[in-house]
Amino acid sequence: MKDTTLAKIDNLIERYPALSVCRQSVTEAVEALCTTYKNGGKVIVCGNGGSASDSEHIVGELMKGFVKKRPITDELYEKMKAVCPNEADYLRDNLQEALPAISLMNAVALNSAFANDQAPDLAMAQQVLGLGRPEDILIGISTSGNSANVIYAVQLAKTLGIKTIGLIGNRQCRMQNLCDIVIAAPELETYKIQEYHLPIYHLLCIAVENEFFEK
């Protein structure tokens, strides 16, 4: 990774000293995310309640410019001019390069239909089965680390050869031994764990963006 990417992790610890216990796992997560994108994969994210909102938040930071502008490439612009010459400049000036990411929480019709017809706690796993590829990576967010639907999604991911990252709290839980990389926020209460999850996943998005974009 770039030195500037590693420096982003140092900056997180400087701002949140309590997260120094997460330095190694955060570094491993950044490396795994970068490998996923270098291999042409995507990020899949899931969680419940506030963690469902965090899942959407992560996708929002990855799929458009976060702290960098991410202009589209000249090669893509030339293709736009060939397809739609009158709109090419507008598209070039407003679109941004994306880091592909999907939240499993926004498929309302699929999730509700599967919950009604099959098993509610397997709705996330069903999406992983349909969308997941070995080059992808799954981020499962659970403050308890024991959310059944997130665990099933992680299990399906591992079955498909997909690397997994768990965002949890500082307690013994099933995800602790299930996920390939575990980032345990150093708190026990749900809202305090969530307060640490935000800067952690912001850092993951900032670091990966820095690795792939210059401007």
PDB file of C-alpha atoms in Angstrom:
ATOM      1  CA  MET A   1       0.000   0.000   0.000  1.00  0.00           C
ATOM      2  CA  LYS A   2       1.016   3.623  -0.427  1.00  0.00           C
ATOM      3  CA  ASP A   3       2.696   5.344   2.498  1.00  0.00           C
ATOM      4  CA  THR A   4      -0.080   7.937   2.366  1.00  0.00           C
ATOM      5  CA  THR A   5      -2.679   5.177   2.739  1.00  0.00           C
ATOM      6  CA  LEU A   6      -0.966   3.816   5.857  1.00  0.00           C
ATOM      7  CA  ALA A   7      -0.764   7.367   7.190  1.00  0.00           C
ATOM      8  CA  LYS A   8      -4.574   7.520   7.149  1.00  0.00           C
ATOM      9  CA  ILE A   9      -4.591   4.752   9.743  1.00  0.00           C
ATOM     10  CA  ASP A  10      -2.126   6.693  11.908  1.00  0.00           C
ATOM     11  CA  ASN A  11      -4.429   9.692  11.686  1.00  0.00           C
ATOM     12  CA  LEU A  12      -7.398   7.639  12.889  1.00  0.00           C
ATOM     13  CA  ILE A  13      -5.460   6.510  15.978  1.00  0.00           C
ATOM     14  CA  GLU A  14      -4.307  10.062  16.673  1.00  0.00           C
ATOM     15  CA  ARG A  15      -7.915  11.275  16.660  1.00  0.00           C
ATOM     16  CA  TYR A  16      -9.301   8.261  18.536  1.00  0.00           C
ATOM     17  CA  PRO A  17      -6.517   6.896  20.796  1.00  0.00           C
ATOM     18  CA  ALA A  18      -8.795   4.185  22.187  1.00  0.00           C
ATOM     19  CA  LEU A  19      -8.801   2.603  18.721  1.00  0.00           C
ATOM     20  CA  SER A  20      -5.087   1.833  18.978  1.00  0.00           C
ATOM     21  CA  VAL A  21      -6.155  -1.708  19.937  1.00  0.00           C
ATOM     22  CA  CYS A  22      -7.725  -1.999  16.475  1.00  0.00           C
ATOM     23  CA  ARG A  23      -4.668  -0.868  14.492  1.00  0.00           C
ATOM     24  CA  GLN A  24      -3.672  -4.324  13.243  1.00  0.00           C
ATOM     25  CA  SER A  25      -7.186  -5.420  12.305  1.00  0.00           C
ATOM     26  CA  VAL A  26      -7.933  -2.091  10.614  1.00  0.00           C
ATOM     27  CA  THR A  27      -4.706  -2.362   8.622  1.00  0.00           C
ATOM     28  CA  GLU A  28      -5.601  -5.902   7.576  1.00  0.00           C
ATOM     29  CA  ALA A  29      -9.062  -4.729   6.541  1.00  0.00           C
ATOM     30  CA  VAL A  30      -7.650  -1.921   4.391  1.00  0.00           C
ATOM     31  CA  GLU A  31      -5.256  -4.364   2.719  1.00  0.00           C
ATOM     32  CA  ALA A  32      -8.076  -6.848   2.077  1.00  0.00           C
ATOM     33  CA  LEU A  33     -10.357  -4.168   0.623  1.00  0.00           C
ATOM     34  CA  CYS A  34      -7.591  -2.936  -1.673  1.00  0.00           C
ATOM     35  CA  THR A  35      -6.928  -6.490  -2.826  1.00  0.00           C
ATOM     36  CA  THR A  36     -10.622  -6.935  -3.574  1.00  0.00           C
ATOM     37  CA  TYR A  37     -10.707  -3.875  -5.799  1.00  0.00           C
ATOM     38  CA  LYS A  38      -7.419  -4.704  -7.481  1.00  0.00           C
ATOM     39  CA  ASN A  39      -8.910  -8.099  -8.373  1.00  0.00           C
ATOM     40  CA  GLY A  40     -12.049  -6.543  -9.848  1.00  0.00           C
ATOM     41  CA  GLY A  41     -14.304  -7.433  -6.941  1.00  0.00           C
ATOM     42  CA  LYS A  42     -16.893  -5.479  -4.986  1.00  0.00           C
ATOM     43  CA  VAL A  43     -17.767  -4.799  -1.360  1.00  0.00           C
ATOM     44  CA  ILE A  44     -20.963  -6.292   0.084  1.00  0.00           C
ATOM     45  CA  VAL A  45     -22.214  -4.823   3.368  1.00  0.00           C
ATOM     46  CA  CYS A  46     -24.939  -5.874   5.811  1.00  0.00           C
ATOM     47  CA  GLY A  47     -26.226  -5.139   9.314  1.00  0.00           C
ATOM     48  CA  ASN A  48     -29.386  -4.544  11.345  1.00  0.00           C
ATOM     49  CA  GLY A  49     -30.974  -1.374  12.695  1.00  0.00           C
ATOM     50  CA  GLY A  50     -28.336   1.311  13.113  1.00  0.00           C
ATOM     51  CA  SER A  51     -25.855  -1.050  11.492  1.00  0.00           C
ATOM     52  CA  ALA A  52     -28.156  -1.259   8.464  1.00  0.00           C
ATOM     53  CA  SER A  53     -27.831   2.519   8.195  1.00  0.00           C
ATOM     54  CA  ASP A  54     -24.067   2.139   8.534  1.00  0.00           C
ATOM     55  CA  SER A  55     -24.169  -0.347   5.648  1.00  0.00           C
ATOM     56  CA  GLU A  56     -25.863   2.238   3.444  1.00  0.00           C
ATOM     57  CA  HIS A  57     -23.412   4.887   4.657  1.00  0.00           C
ATOM     58  CA  ILE A  58     -20.394   2.803   3.667  1.00  0.00           C
ATOM     59  CA  VAL A  59     -21.789   2.226   0.181  1.00  0.00           C
ATOM     60  CA  GLY A  60     -22.415   5.953  -0.190  1.00  0.00           C
ATOM     61  CA  GLU A  61     -18.775   6.750   0.575  1.00  0.00           C
ATOM     62  CA  LEU A  62     -17.403   4.105  -1.795  1.00  0.00           C
ATOM     63  CA  MET A  63     -19.655   4.601  -4.813  1.00  0.00           C
ATOM     64  CA  LYS A  64     -18.805   8.292  -5.296  1.00  0.00           C
ATOM     65  CA  GLY A  65     -16.111  10.741  -4.335  1.00  0.00           C
ATOM     66  CA  PHE A  66     -15.616  10.871  -0.557  1.00  0.00           C
ATOM     67  CA  VAL A  67     -12.648  13.125   0.251  1.00  0.00           C
ATOM     68  CA  LYS A  68     -11.317  13.063  -3.330  1.00  0.00           C
ATOM     69  CA  LYS A  69     -12.994  14.130  -6.569  1.00  0.00           C
ATOM     70  CA  ARG A  70     -12.369  10.947  -8.585  1.00  0.00           C
ATOM     71  CA  PRO A  71     -12.707  12.364 -12.134  1.00  0.00           C
ATOM     72  CA  ILE A  72     -13.566   9.889 -14.859  1.00  0.00           C
ATOM     73  CA  THR A  73     -10.761   8.749 -17.126  1.00  0.00           C
ATOM     74  CA  ASP A  74      -9.968  10.241 -20.505  1.00  0.00           C
ATOM     75  CA  GLU A  75     -10.585   6.815 -22.011  1.00  0.00           C
ATOM     76  CA  LEU A  76     -14.131   6.729 -20.661  1.00  0.00           C
ATOM     77  CA  TYR A  77     -14.729  10.304 -21.804  1.00  0.00           C
ATOM     78  CA  GLU A  78     -13.747   9.368 -25.358  1.00  0.00           C
ATOM     79  CA  LYS A  79     -16.228   6.501 -25.280  1.00  0.00           C
ATOM     80  CA  MET A  80     -18.929   8.874 -24.027  1.00  0.00           C
ATOM     81  CA  LYS A  81     -18.255  11.231 -26.928  1.00  0.00           C
ATOM     82  CA  ALA A  82     -18.690   8.334 -29.327  1.00  0.00           C
ATOM     83  CA  VAL A  83     -22.009   7.284 -27.782  1.00  0.00           C
ATOM     84  CA  CYS A  84     -23.564  10.612 -26.799  1.00  0.00           C
ATOM     85  CA  PRO A  85     -21.510  13.555 -28.120  1.00  0.00           C
ATOM     86  CA  ASN A  86     -24.034  16.180 -27.019  1.00  0.00           C
ATOM     87  CA  GLU A  87     -24.086  14.996 -23.397  1.00  0.00           C
ATOM     88  CA  ALA A  88     -20.487  13.804 -23.021  1.00  0.00           C
ATOM     89  CA  ASP A  89     -19.195  16.977 -21.373  1.00  0.00           C
ATOM     90  CA  TYR A  90     -22.078  17.036 -18.879  1.00  0.00           C
ATOM     91  CA  LEU A  91     -21.453  13.407 -17.971  1.00  0.00           C
ATOM     92  CA  ARG A  92     -17.689  13.949 -17.663  1.00  0.00           C
ATOM     93  CA  ASP A  93     -18.088  17.016 -15.462  1.00  0.00           C
ATOM     94  CA  ASN A  94     -20.527  15.432 -13.015  1.00  0.00           C
ATOM     95  CA  LEU A  95     -19.923  11.693 -12.862  1.00  0.00           C
ATOM     96  CA  GLN A  96     -17.235  10.271 -10.569  1.00  0.00           C
ATOM     97  CA  GLU A  97     -15.310   7.006 -10.604  1.00  0.00           C
ATOM     98  CA  ALA A  98     -16.808   4.439  -8.220  1.00  0.00           C
ATOM     99  CA  LEU A  99     -15.490   1.734  -5.944  1.00  0.00           C
ATOM    100  CA  PRO A 100     -18.209  -0.914  -6.458  1.00  0.00           C
ATOM    101  CA  ALA A 101     -20.226  -1.626  -3.319  1.00  0.00           C
ATOM    102  CA  ILE A 102     -23.658  -3.047  -2.505  1.00  0.00           C
ATOM    103  CA  SER A 103     -25.710  -2.849   0.681  1.00  0.00           C
ATOM    104  CA  LEU A 104     -27.926  -5.871   1.277  1.00  0.00           C
ATOM    105  CA  MET A 105     -30.323  -3.672   3.230  1.00  0.00           C
ATOM    106  CA  ASN A 106     -31.951  -1.781   0.342  1.00  0.00           C
ATOM    107  CA  ALA A 107     -33.504  -4.741  -1.506  1.00  0.00           C
ATOM    108  CA  VAL A 108     -36.893  -4.211   0.141  1.00  0.00           C
ATOM    109  CA  ALA A 109     -38.981  -6.281  -2.273  1.00  0.00           C
ATOM    110  CA  LEU A 110     -36.560  -9.217  -2.276  1.00  0.00           C
ATOM    111  CA  ASN A 111     -35.971  -9.179   1.476  1.00  0.00           C
ATOM    112  CA  SER A 112     -39.683  -8.993   2.322  1.00  0.00           C
ATOM    113  CA  ALA A 113     -40.628 -11.656  -0.219  1.00  0.00           C
ATOM    114  CA  PHE A 114     -37.930 -14.042   0.971  1.00  0.00           C
ATOM    115  CA  ALA A 115     -38.839 -13.411   4.612  1.00  0.00           C
ATOM    116  CA  ASN A 116     -42.467 -14.195   3.834  1.00  0.00           C
ATOM    117  CA  ASP A 117     -41.889 -17.212   1.588  1.00  0.00           C
ATOM    118  CA  GLN A 118     -38.794 -18.817   3.104  1.00  0.00           C
ATOM    119  CA  ALA A 119     -36.889 -17.764   6.242  1.00  0.00           C
ATOM    120  CA  PRO A 120     -36.548 -14.155   7.460  1.00  0.00           C
ATOM    121  CA  ASP A 121     -33.107 -14.702   8.975  1.00  0.00           C
ATOM    122  CA  LEU A 122     -31.719 -16.007   5.670  1.00  0.00           C
ATOM    123  CA  ALA A 123     -32.669 -13.025   3.490  1.00  0.00           C
ATOM    124  CA  MET A 124     -29.128 -11.601   3.611  1.00  0.00           C
ATOM    125  CA  ALA A 125     -27.592 -15.013   2.925  1.00  0.00           C
ATOM    126  CA  GLN A 126     -29.860 -15.381  -0.097  1.00  0.00           C
ATOM    127  CA  GLN A 127     -28.489 -12.137  -1.533  1.00  0.00           C
ATOM    128  CA  VAL A 128     -24.921 -13.242  -0.883  1.00  0.00           C
ATOM    129  CA  LEU A 129     -25.693 -16.482  -2.708  1.00  0.00           C
ATOM    130  CA  GLY A 130     -27.027 -14.571  -5.708  1.00  0.00           C
ATOM    131  CA  LEU A 131     -24.565 -11.682  -5.817  1.00  0.00           C
ATOM    132  CA  GLY A 132     -21.357 -12.905  -4.225  1.00  0.00           C
ATOM    133  CA  ARG A 133     -18.259 -13.881  -6.171  1.00  0.00           C
ATOM    134  CA  PRO A 134     -14.904 -15.169  -4.827  1.00  0.00           C
ATOM    135  CA  GLU A 135     -13.167 -11.877  -5.652  1.00  0.00           C
ATOM    136  CA  ASP A 136     -15.634  -9.917  -3.473  1.00  0.00           C
ATOM    137  CA  ILE A 137     -15.454  -9.067   0.231  1.00  0.00           C
ATOM    138  CA  LEU A 138     -18.267  -8.979   2.787  1.00  0.00           C
ATOM    139  CA  ILE A 139     -18.454  -6.529   5.684  1.00  0.00           C
ATOM    140  CA  GLY A 140     -20.854  -7.740   8.378  1.00  0.00           C
ATOM    141  CA  ILE A 141     -21.758  -5.203  11.067  1.00  0.00           C
ATOM    142  CA  SER A 142     -23.181  -6.356  14.405  1.00  0.00           C
ATOM    143  CA  THR A 143     -22.719  -4.620  17.744  1.00  0.00           C
ATOM    144  CA  SER A 144     -23.495  -7.875  19.563  1.00  0.00           C
ATOM    145  CA  GLY A 145     -21.505  -9.998  17.141  1.00  0.00           C
ATOM    146  CA  ASN A 146     -24.304 -12.553  17.356  1.00  0.00           C
ATOM    147  CA  SER A 147     -26.897 -11.303  14.861  1.00  0.00           C
ATOM    148  CA  ALA A 148     -28.217 -14.478  13.250  1.00  0.00           C
ATOM    149  CA  ASN A 149     -28.931 -13.003   9.813  1.00  0.00           C
ATOM    150  CA  VAL A 150     -25.482 -11.392   9.607  1.00  0.00           C
ATOM    151  CA  ILE A 151     -23.854 -14.635  10.736  1.00  0.00           C
ATOM    152  CA  TYR A 152     -25.704 -16.606   8.056  1.00  0.00           C
ATOM    153  CA  ALA A 153     -24.539 -14.050   5.451  1.00  0.00           C
ATOM    154  CA  VAL A 154     -20.942 -14.442   6.656  1.00  0.00           C
ATOM    155  CA  GLN A 155     -21.230 -18.221   6.579  1.00  0.00           C
ATOM    156  CA  LEU A 156     -22.541 -18.132   2.999  1.00  0.00           C
ATOM    157  CA  ALA A 157     -19.743 -15.767   2.010  1.00  0.00           C
ATOM    158  CA  LYS A 158     -17.108 -18.099   3.422  1.00  0.00           C
ATOM    159  CA  THR A 159     -18.800 -21.036   1.665  1.00  0.00           C
ATOM    160  CA  LEU A 160     -18.384 -19.154  -1.625  1.00  0.00           C
ATOM    161  CA  GLY A 161     -14.734 -18.314  -0.905  1.00  0.00           C
ATOM    162  CA  ILE A 162     -15.463 -14.655  -0.142  1.00  0.00           C
ATOM    163  CA  LYS A 163     -13.263 -12.912   2.439  1.00  0.00           C
ATOM    164  CA  THR A 164     -15.159 -11.475   5.410  1.00  0.00           C
ATOM    165  CA  ILE A 165     -14.697  -8.510   7.738  1.00  0.00           C
ATOM    166  CA  GLY A 166     -16.659  -8.278  10.987  1.00  0.00           C
ATOM    167  CA  LEU A 167     -17.351  -4.965  12.715  1.00  0.00           C
ATOM    168  CA  ILE A 168     -18.334  -5.848  16.279  1.00  0.00           C
ATOM    169  CA  GLY A 169     -17.972  -4.706  19.894  1.00  0.00           C
ATOM    170  CA  ASN A 170     -15.537  -5.767  22.595  1.00  0.00           C
ATOM    171  CA  ARG A 171     -17.233  -8.941  23.762  1.00  0.00           C
ATOM    172  CA  GLN A 172     -17.107 -12.670  23.176  1.00  0.00           C
ATOM    173  CA  CYS A 173     -19.367 -13.516  20.253  1.00  0.00           C
ATOM    174  CA  ARG A 174     -19.826 -15.883  17.322  1.00  0.00           C
ATOM    175  CA  MET A 175     -18.504 -13.468  14.709  1.00  0.00           C
ATOM    176  CA  GLN A 176     -15.223 -13.173  16.584  1.00  0.00           C
ATOM    177  CA  ASN A 177     -14.186 -16.647  15.470  1.00  0.00           C
ATOM    178  CA  LEU A 178     -16.109 -16.701  12.195  1.00  0.00           C
ATOM    179  CA  CYS A 179     -14.897 -13.658  10.248  1.00  0.00           C
ATOM    180  CA  ASP A 180     -11.504 -13.586   8.549  1.00  0.00           C
ATOM    181  CA  ILE A 181     -10.817 -10.094   9.925  1.00  0.00           C
ATOM    182  CA  VAL A 182     -12.473  -8.813  13.101  1.00  0.00           C
ATOM    183  CA  ILE A 183     -12.483  -5.144  14.079  1.00  0.00           C
ATOM    184  CA  ALA A 184     -13.762  -4.973  17.646  1.00  0.00           C
ATOM    185  CA  ALA A 185     -14.682  -1.486  18.833  1.00  0.00           C
ATOM    186  CA  PRO A 186     -13.415  -1.133  22.430  1.00  0.00           C
ATOM    187  CA  GLU A 187     -16.840  -0.709  24.029  1.00  0.00           C
ATOM    188  CA  LEU A 188     -19.680  -2.896  25.322  1.00  0.00           C
ATOM    189  CA  GLU A 189     -22.793  -0.719  25.064  1.00  0.00           C
ATOM    190  CA  THR A 190     -24.496  -0.667  21.671  1.00  0.00           C
ATOM    191  CA  TYR A 191     -24.528   3.081  21.097  1.00  0.00           C
ATOM    192  CA  LYS A 192     -20.892   3.415  22.164  1.00  0.00           C
ATOM    193  CA  ILE A 193     -19.861   0.621  19.812  1.00  0.00           C
ATOM    194  CA  GLN A 194     -21.709   2.371  16.993  1.00  0.00           C
ATOM    195  CA  GLU A 195     -19.951   5.642  17.821  1.00  0.00           C
ATOM    196  CA  TYR A 196     -16.623   3.901  17.170  1.00  0.00           C
ATOM    197  CA  HIS A 197     -17.837   2.021  14.114  1.00  0.00           C
ATOM    198  CA  LEU A 198     -18.375   5.324  12.285  1.00  0.00           C
ATOM    199  CA  PRO A 199     -14.748   6.573  12.362  1.00  0.00           C
ATOM    200  CA  ILE A 200     -13.529   3.036  11.675  1.00  0.00           C
ATOM    201  CA  TYR A 201     -15.493   2.574   8.479  1.00  0.00           C
ATOM    202  CA  HIS A 202     -14.860   6.170   7.438  1.00  0.00           C
ATOM    203  CA  LEU A 203     -11.170   5.355   7.692  1.00  0.00           C
ATOM    204  CA  LEU A 204     -11.607   2.192   5.614  1.00  0.00           C
ATOM    205  CA  CYS A 205     -13.311   4.211   2.866  1.00  0.00           C
ATOM    206  CA  ILE A 206     -10.779   7.063   3.015  1.00  0.00           C
ATOM    207  CA  ALA A 207      -7.794   4.709   2.914  1.00  0.00           C
ATOM    208  CA  VAL A 208      -9.082   2.658  -0.007  1.00  0.00           C
ATOM    209  CA  GLU A 209     -10.009   5.784  -1.928  1.00  0.00           C
ATOM    210  CA  ASN A 210      -6.509   7.146  -1.349  1.00  0.00           C
ATOM    211  CA  GLU A 211      -5.008   3.933  -2.671  1.00  0.00           C
ATOM    212  CA  PHE A 212      -6.809   4.153  -6.010  1.00  0.00           C
ATOM    213  CA  PHE A 213      -7.249   7.873  -6.716  1.00  0.00           C
ATOM    214  CA  GLU A 214      -4.692  10.645  -6.928  1.00  0.00           C
ATOM    215  CA  LYS A 215      -6.644  13.891  -7.001  1.00  0.00           C
TER     216      LYS A 215
END
